[in-house]
mmCIF file of C-alpha atoms in Angstrom:
data_model
loop_
_atom_site.group_PDB
_atom_site.id
_atom_site.type_symbol
_atom_site.label_atom_id
_atom_site.label_comp_id
_atom_site.label_asym_id
_atom_site.label_seq_id
_atom_site.Cartn_x
_atom_site.Cartn_y
_atom_site.Cartn_z
ATOM 1 C CA MET A 247 -6.479 10.052 2.749
ATOM 2 C CA PRO A 248 -3.076 9.895 1.040
ATOM 3 C CA THR A 249 -1.397 13.078 -0.132
ATOM 4 C CA ARG A 250 -0.099 13.764 -3.643
ATOM 5 C CA LYS A 251 3.417 14.695 -2.557
ATOM 6 C CA THR A 252 5.299 11.805 -4.151
ATOM 7 C CA PRO A 253 4.938 9.075 -6.771
ATOM 8 C CA ARG A 254 2.936 6.193 -5.347
ATOM 9 C CA GLY A 255 2.450 2.500 -5.864
ATOM 10 C CA PHE A 256 -0.782 0.711 -5.120
ATOM 11 C CA VAL A 257 -2.241 -2.741 -4.830
ATOM 12 C CA VAL A 258 -5.800 -4.012 -4.453
ATOM 13 C CA ALA A 259 -6.576 -7.124 -2.401
ATOM 14 C CA TRP A 260 -10.074 -8.018 -3.582
ATOM 15 C CA ALA A 261 -10.656 -10.782 -1.046
ATOM 16 C CA THR A 262 -10.434 -8.270 1.794
ATOM 17 C CA LEU A 263 -11.613 -5.222 -0.169
ATOM 18 C CA LEU A 264 -8.426 -3.381 0.761
ATOM 19 C CA LEU A 265 -6.576 -0.819 -1.351
ATOM 20 C CA LEU A 266 -3.029 -0.101 -0.169
ATOM 21 C CA ILE A 267 -1.339 3.051 -1.449
ATOM 22 C CA ALA A 268 2.337 3.627 -0.720
ATOM 23 C CA GLY A 269 4.252 6.862 -1.236
ATOM 24 C CA MET A 270 7.682 5.434 -1.626
ATOM 25 C CA LEU A 271 9.850 8.566 -1.525
ATOM 26 C CA LEU A 272 8.467 9.328 1.934
ATOM 27 C CA ALA A 273 8.104 5.631 2.833
ATOM 28 C CA ASP A 274 4.498 6.150 3.963
ATOM 29 C CA ALA A 275 1.574 3.774 3.479
ATOM 30 C CA THR A 276 -2.186 4.316 3.591
ATOM 31 C CA SER A 277 -4.958 1.750 3.229
ATOM 32 C CA LEU A 278 -8.574 2.210 2.165
ATOM 33 C CA HIS A 279 -10.961 -0.232 3.844
ATOM 34 C CA ALA A 280 -14.430 -0.934 2.472
ATOM 35 C CA GLN A 281 -15.790 -2.852 5.471
ATOM 36 C CA PRO A 282 -17.587 -2.154 7.775
ATOM 37 C CA CYS A 283 -17.636 1.328 6.213
ATOM 38 C CA LEU A 284 -15.356 3.208 3.824
ATOM 39 C CA PHE A 285 -12.387 4.717 5.696
ATOM 40 C CA TRP A 286 -8.678 5.566 5.228
ATOM 41 C CA GLU A 287 -6.068 4.340 7.702
ATOM 42 C CA GLN A 288 -2.389 5.324 7.996
ATOM 43 C CA GLN A 289 -0.209 2.189 8.203
ATOM 44 C CA ASN A 290 2.898 1.906 10.391
ATOM 45 C CA PRO A 291 4.306 -1.592 9.823
ATOM 46 C CA GLN A 292 7.211 -2.853 11.937
ATOM 47 C CA LEU A 293 9.041 -3.917 8.788
ATOM 48 C CA SER A 294 8.833 -1.721 5.705
ATOM 49 C CA PRO A 295 10.973 -1.181 2.603
ATOM 50 C CA SER A 296 13.296 1.773 2.263
ATOM 51 C CA PRO A 297 12.090 4.812 0.269
ATOM 52 C CA ARG A 298 12.089 4.059 -3.473
ATOM 53 C CA TYR A 299 10.934 5.195 -6.919
ATOM 54 C CA ASP A 300 9.876 3.388 -10.121
ATOM 55 C CA HIS A 301 8.615 0.254 -8.351
ATOM 56 C CA ALA A 302 5.639 -2.096 -8.724
ATOM 57 C CA MET A 303 3.298 -3.709 -6.192
ATOM 58 C CA ALA A 304 1.026 -6.759 -6.386
ATOM 59 C CA SER A 305 -1.053 -8.832 -4.000
ATOM 60 C CA ASP A 306 -0.248 -12.505 -3.388
ATOM 61 C CA HIS A 307 -3.690 -13.900 -2.503
ATOM 62 C CA GLY A 308 -2.357 -17.389 -1.779
ATOM 63 C CA ARG A 309 -0.040 -16.145 0.969
ATOM 64 C CA GLY A 310 -2.064 -13.106 2.021
ATOM 65 C CA ARG A 311 0.785 -10.689 1.324
ATOM 66 C CA VAL A 312 1.655 -7.625 -0.702
ATOM 67 C CA VAL A 313 4.709 -7.987 -2.961
ATOM 68 C CA LEU A 314 6.936 -4.990 -3.769
ATOM 69 C CA VAL A 315 9.366 -5.269 -6.700
ATOM 70 C CA GLY A 316 12.074 -2.917 -7.966
ATOM 71 C CA GLY A 317 12.732 0.700 -7.251
#
């Protein structure tokens, strides 16, 4: 489960029932999966953006990606 240490951005990908929450000052990312059961998972992607603040996130369903803008 994500902590409340820093401002966070989030995006919901309805097709996969995935909620991604990113704490951008610490550059951490956590996802909530709904299938096969509800569970949180810490994400450690090979490529990730630098720590940031005042950003926005959205899901691009056509390309199967999360888009991060600003910050």
